[in-house]
Short mmCIF file of N, CA and C in Angstrom, two decimals:
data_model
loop_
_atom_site.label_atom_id
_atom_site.label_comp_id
_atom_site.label_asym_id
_atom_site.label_seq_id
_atom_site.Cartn_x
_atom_site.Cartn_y
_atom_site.Cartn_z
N UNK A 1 142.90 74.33 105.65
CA UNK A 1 142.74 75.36 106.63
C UNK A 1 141.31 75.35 107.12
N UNK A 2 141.01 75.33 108.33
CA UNK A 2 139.72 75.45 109.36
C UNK A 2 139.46 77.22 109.53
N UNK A 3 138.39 77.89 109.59
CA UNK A 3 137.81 78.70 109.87
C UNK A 3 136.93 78.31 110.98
N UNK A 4 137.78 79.05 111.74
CA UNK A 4 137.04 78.94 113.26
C UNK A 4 135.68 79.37 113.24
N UNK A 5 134.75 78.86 114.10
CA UNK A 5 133.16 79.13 114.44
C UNK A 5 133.53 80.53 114.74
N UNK A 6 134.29 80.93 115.80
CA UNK A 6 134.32 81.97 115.84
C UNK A 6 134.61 83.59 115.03
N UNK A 7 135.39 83.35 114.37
CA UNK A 7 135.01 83.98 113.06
C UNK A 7 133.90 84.19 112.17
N UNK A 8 133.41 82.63 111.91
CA UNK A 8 132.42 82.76 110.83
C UNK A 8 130.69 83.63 111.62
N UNK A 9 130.48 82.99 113.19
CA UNK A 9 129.65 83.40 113.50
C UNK A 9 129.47 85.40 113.30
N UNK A 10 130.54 85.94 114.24
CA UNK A 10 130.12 87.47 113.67
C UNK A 10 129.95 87.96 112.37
N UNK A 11 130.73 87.26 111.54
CA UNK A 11 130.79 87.91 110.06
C UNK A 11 129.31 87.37 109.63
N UNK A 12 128.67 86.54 110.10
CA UNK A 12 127.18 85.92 109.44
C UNK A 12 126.55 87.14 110.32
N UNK A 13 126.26 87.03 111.07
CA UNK A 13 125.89 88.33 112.12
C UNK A 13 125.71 89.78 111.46
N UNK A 14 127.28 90.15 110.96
CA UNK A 14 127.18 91.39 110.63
C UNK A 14 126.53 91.04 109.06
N UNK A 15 126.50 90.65 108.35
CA UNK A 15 126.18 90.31 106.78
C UNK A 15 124.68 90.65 107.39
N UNK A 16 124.07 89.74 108.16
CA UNK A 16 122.95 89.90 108.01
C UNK A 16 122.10 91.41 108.76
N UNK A 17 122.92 91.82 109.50
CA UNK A 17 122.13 92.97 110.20
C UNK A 17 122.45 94.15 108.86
N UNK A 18 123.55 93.28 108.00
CA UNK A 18 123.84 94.81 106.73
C UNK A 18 122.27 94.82 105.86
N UNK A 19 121.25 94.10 105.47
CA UNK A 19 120.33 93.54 104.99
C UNK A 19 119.29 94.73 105.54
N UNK A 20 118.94 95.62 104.72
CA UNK A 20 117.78 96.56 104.48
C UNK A 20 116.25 95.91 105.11
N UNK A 21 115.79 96.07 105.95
CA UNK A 21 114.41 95.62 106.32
C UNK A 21 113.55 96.65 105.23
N UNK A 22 112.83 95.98 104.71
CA UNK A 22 111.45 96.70 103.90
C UNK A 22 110.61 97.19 105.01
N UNK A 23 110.52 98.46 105.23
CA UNK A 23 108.85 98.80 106.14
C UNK A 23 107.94 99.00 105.12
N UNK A 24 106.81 98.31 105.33
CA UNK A 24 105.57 98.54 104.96
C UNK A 24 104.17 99.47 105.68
N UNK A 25 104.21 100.69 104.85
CA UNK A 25 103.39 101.08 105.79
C UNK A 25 102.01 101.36 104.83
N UNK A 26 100.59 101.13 105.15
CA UNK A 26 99.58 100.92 104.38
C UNK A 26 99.40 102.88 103.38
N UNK A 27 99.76 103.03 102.51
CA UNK A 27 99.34 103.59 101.56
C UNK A 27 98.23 104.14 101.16
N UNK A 28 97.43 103.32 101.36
CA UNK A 28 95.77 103.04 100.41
C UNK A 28 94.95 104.01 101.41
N UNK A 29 94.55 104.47 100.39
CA UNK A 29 93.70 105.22 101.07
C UNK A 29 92.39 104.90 100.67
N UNK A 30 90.86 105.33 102.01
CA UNK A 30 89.60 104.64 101.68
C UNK A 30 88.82 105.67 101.62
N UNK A 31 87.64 106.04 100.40
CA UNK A 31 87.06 106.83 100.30
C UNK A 31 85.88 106.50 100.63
N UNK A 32 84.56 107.01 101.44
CA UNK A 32 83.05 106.98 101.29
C UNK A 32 82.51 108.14 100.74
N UNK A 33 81.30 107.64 100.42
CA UNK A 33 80.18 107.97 99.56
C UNK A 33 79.27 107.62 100.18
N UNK A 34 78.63 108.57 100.28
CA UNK A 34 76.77 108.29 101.52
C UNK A 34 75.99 109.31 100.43
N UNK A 35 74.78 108.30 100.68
CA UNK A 35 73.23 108.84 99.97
C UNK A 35 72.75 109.18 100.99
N UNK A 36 72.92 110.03 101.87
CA UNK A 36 71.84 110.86 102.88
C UNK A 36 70.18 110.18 103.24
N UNK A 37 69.63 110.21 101.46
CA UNK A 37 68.39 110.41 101.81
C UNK A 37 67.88 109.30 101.52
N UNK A 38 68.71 108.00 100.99
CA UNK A 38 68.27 106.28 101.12
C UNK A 38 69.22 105.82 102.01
N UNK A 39 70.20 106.18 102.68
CA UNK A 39 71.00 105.60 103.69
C UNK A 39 72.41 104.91 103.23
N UNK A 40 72.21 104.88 101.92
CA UNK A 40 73.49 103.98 101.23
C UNK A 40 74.77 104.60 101.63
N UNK A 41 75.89 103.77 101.97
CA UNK A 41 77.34 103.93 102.22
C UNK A 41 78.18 103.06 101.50
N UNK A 42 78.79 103.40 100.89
CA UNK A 42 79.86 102.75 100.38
C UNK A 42 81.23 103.16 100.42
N UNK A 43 82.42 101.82 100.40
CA UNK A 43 83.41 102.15 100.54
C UNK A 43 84.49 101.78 99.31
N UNK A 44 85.65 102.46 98.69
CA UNK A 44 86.63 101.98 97.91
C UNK A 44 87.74 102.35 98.29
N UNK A 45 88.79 101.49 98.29
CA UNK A 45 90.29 101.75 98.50
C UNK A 45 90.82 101.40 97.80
N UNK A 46 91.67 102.63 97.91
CA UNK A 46 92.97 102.43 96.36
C UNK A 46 94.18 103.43 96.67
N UNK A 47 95.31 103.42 95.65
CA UNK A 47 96.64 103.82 95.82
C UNK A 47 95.94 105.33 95.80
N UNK A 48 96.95 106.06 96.40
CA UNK A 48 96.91 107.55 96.22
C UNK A 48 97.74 107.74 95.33
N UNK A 49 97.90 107.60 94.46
CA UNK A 49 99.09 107.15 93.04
C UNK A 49 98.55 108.53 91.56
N UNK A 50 97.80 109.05 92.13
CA UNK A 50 97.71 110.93 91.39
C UNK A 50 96.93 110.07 89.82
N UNK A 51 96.49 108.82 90.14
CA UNK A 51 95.67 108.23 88.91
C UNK A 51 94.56 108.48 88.84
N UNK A 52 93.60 109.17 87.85
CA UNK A 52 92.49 109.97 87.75
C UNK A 52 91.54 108.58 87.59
N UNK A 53 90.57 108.21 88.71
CA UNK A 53 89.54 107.31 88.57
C UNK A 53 88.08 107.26 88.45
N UNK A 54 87.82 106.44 88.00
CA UNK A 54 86.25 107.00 87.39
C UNK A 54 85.32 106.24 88.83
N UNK A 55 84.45 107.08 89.45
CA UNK A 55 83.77 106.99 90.45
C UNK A 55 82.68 105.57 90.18
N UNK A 56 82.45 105.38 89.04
CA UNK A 56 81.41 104.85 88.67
C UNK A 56 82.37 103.39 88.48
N UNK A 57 83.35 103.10 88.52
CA UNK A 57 84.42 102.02 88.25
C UNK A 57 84.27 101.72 89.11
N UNK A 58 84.47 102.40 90.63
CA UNK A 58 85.04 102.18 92.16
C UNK A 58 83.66 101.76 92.72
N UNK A 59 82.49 102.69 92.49
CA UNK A 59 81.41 102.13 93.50
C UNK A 59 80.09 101.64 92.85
N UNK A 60 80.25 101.33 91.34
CA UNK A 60 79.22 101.41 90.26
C UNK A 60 78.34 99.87 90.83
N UNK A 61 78.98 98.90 91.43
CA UNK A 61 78.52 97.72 92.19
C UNK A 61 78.11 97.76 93.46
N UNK A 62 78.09 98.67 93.95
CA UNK A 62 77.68 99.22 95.69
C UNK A 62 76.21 99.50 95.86
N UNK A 63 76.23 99.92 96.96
CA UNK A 63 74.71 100.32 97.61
C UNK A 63 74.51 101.84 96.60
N UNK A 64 75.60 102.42 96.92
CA UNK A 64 75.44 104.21 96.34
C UNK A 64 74.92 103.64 94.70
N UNK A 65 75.19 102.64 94.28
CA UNK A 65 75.15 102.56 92.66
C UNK A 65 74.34 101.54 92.38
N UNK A 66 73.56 101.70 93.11
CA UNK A 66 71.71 100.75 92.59
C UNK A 66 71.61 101.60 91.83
N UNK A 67 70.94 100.38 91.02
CA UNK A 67 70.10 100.74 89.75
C UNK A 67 70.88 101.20 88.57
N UNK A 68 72.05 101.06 88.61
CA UNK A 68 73.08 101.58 87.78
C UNK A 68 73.41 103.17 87.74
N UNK A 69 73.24 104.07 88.98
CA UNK A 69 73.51 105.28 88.89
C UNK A 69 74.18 105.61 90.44
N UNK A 70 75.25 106.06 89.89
CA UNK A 70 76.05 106.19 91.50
C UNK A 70 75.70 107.96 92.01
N UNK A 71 74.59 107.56 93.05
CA UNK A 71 74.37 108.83 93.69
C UNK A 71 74.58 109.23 95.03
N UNK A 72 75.68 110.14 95.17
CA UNK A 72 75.50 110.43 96.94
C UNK A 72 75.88 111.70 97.34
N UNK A 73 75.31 112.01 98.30
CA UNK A 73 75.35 113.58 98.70
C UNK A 73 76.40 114.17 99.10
N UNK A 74 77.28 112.77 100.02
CA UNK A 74 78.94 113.25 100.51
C UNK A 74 79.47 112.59 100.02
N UNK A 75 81.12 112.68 100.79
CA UNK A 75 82.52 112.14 100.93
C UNK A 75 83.03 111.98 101.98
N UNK A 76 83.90 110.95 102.51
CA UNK A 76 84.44 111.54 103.72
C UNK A 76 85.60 110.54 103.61
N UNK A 77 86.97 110.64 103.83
CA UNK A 77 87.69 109.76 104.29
C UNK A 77 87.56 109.09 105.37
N UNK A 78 87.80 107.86 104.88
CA UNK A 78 87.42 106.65 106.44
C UNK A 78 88.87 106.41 106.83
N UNK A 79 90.24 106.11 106.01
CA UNK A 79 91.32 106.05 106.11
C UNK A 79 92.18 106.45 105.27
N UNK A 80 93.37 107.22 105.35
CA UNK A 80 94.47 108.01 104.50
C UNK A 80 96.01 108.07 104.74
N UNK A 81 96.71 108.06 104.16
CA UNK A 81 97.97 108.67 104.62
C UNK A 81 98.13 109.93 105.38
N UNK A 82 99.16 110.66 105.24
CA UNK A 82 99.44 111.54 106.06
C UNK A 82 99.80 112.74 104.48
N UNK A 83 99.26 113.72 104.93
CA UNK A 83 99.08 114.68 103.44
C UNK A 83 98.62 114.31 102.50
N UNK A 84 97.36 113.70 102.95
CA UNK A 84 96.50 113.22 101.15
C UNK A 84 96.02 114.07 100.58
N UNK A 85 95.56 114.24 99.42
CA UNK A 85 94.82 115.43 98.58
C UNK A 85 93.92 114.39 97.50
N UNK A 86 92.67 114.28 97.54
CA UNK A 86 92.00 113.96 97.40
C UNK A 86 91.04 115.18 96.54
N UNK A 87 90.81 114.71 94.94
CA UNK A 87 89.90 115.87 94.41
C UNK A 87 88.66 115.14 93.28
N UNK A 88 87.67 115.39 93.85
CA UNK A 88 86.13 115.00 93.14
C UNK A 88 86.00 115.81 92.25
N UNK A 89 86.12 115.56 90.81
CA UNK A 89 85.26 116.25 89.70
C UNK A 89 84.16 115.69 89.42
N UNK A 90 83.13 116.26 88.76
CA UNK A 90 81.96 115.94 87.91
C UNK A 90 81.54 116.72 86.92
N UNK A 91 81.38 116.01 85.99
CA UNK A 91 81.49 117.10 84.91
C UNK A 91 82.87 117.88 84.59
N UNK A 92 84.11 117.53 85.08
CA UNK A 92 84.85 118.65 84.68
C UNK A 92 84.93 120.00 85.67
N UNK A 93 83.96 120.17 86.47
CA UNK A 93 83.84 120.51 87.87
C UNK A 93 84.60 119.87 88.78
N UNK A 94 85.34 120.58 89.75
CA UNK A 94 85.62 120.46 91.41
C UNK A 94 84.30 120.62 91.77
N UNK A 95 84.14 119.68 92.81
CA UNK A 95 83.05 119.81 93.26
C UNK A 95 83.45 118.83 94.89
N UNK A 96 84.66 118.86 95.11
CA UNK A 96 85.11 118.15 96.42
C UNK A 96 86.72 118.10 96.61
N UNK A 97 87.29 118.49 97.76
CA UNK A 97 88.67 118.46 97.96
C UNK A 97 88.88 117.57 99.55
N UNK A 98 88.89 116.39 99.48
CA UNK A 98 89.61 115.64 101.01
C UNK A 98 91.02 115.76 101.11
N UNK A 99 90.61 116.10 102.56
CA UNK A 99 92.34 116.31 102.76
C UNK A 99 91.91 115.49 104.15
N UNK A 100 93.41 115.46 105.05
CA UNK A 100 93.46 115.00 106.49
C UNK A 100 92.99 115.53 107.31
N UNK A 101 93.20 117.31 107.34
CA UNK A 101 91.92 118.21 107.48
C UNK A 101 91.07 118.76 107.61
N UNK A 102 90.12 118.33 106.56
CA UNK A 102 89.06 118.06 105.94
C UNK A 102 88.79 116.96 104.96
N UNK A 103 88.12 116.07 106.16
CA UNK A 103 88.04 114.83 105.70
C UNK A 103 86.59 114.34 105.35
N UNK A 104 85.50 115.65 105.28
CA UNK A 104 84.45 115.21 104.69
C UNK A 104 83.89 116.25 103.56
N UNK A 105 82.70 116.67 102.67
CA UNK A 105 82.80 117.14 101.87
C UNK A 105 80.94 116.96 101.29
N UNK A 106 80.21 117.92 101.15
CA UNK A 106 78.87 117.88 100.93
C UNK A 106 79.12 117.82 99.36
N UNK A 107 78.89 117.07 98.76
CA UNK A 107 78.78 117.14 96.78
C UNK A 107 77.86 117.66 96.44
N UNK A 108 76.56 118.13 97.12
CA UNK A 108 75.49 119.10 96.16
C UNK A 108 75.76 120.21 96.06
N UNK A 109 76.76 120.54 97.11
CA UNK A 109 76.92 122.01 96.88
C UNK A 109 76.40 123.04 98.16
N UNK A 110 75.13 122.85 98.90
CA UNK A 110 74.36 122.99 99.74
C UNK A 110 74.31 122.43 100.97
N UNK A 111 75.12 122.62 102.11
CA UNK A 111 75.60 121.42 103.16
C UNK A 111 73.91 122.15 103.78
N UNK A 112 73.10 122.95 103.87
CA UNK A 112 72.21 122.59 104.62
C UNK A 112 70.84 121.71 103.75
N UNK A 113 71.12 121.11 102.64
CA UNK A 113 70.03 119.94 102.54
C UNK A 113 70.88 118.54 101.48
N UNK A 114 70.44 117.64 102.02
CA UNK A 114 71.11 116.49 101.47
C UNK A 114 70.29 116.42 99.90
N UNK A 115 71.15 116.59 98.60
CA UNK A 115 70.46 116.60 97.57
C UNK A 115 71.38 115.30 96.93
N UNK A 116 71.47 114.03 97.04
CA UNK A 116 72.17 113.01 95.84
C UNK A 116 72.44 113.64 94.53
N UNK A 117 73.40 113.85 94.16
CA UNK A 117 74.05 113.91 92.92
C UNK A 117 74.25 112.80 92.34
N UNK A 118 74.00 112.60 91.08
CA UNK A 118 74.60 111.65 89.97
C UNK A 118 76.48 111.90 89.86
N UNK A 119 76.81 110.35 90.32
CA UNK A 119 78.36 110.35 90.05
C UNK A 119 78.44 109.90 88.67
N UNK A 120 78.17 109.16 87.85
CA UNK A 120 78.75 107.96 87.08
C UNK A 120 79.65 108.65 86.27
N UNK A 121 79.91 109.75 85.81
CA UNK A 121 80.73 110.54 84.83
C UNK A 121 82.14 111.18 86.12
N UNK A 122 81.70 111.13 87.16
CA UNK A 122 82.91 111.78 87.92
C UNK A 122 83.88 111.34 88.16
N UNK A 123 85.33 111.50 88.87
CA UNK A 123 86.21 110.70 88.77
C UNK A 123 86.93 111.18 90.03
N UNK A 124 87.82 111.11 90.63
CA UNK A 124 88.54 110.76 92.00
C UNK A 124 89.82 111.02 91.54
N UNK A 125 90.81 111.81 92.28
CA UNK A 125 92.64 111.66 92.16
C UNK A 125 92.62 112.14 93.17
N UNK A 126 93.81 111.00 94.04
CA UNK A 126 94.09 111.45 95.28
C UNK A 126 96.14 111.08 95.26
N UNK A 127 96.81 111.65 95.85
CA UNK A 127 97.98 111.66 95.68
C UNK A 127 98.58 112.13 97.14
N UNK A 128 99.46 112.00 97.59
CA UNK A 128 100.27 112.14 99.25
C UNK A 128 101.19 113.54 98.62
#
């Protein structure tokens, strides 16, 4: 028995339009860190995956983290999903919340003078 082209062609047709396309849509979200008062910027991207990260992991090799001390006065998202929540401790302190928002964030505490804070103990969780 022959199976006509014509047969086989729609049924290949429909098989394949049954086939789930994966969308990929970028996730990652990118955090900065600026030293105000030496100019340093740095950037890290990573999952918004609610994983508590140590600041000093992410930018401890950067401009903000000469000399082996990660210091910078802000935050700001450069890129995010859509409902990120983004939270800076230090010390066990909040001391920063990015959202979509509010996508930047003074870390001394004092938005009218740029004072560098020491990160290396702080840590980052950001989650959608």
């Amino acid at each position: 028995m022959q199976i006509s082209r014509s047969l086989i062609l729609p049924l290949l047709a429909l098989s394949v339009s049954a086939i789930p396309l994966e969308v990929r849509q970028s996730s990652a979200v990118t955090v900065a860190l600026s030293n105000d008062l030496s100019g340093a910027t740095a950037t890290a991207t990573f999952q918004p995956d609610n994983i508590v990260r140590g600041i000093f992991s992410l930018y401890g090799t950067t401009s903000v983290g000469a000399g082996g001390t990660v210091k910078a006065s802000s935050a700001f998202l450069n890129s995010a999903p859509q409902n990120i929540n983004c939270v800076i401790f230090n010390g066990g302190v909040k001391i920063a919340t990015l959202t979509n928002d509010k996508s930047y964030a003074d870390l001394d505490g004092n938005p009218g003078q740029a004072v560098p804070v020491s990160l290396n103990s702080a840590t980052i969780q950001c989650h959608v």
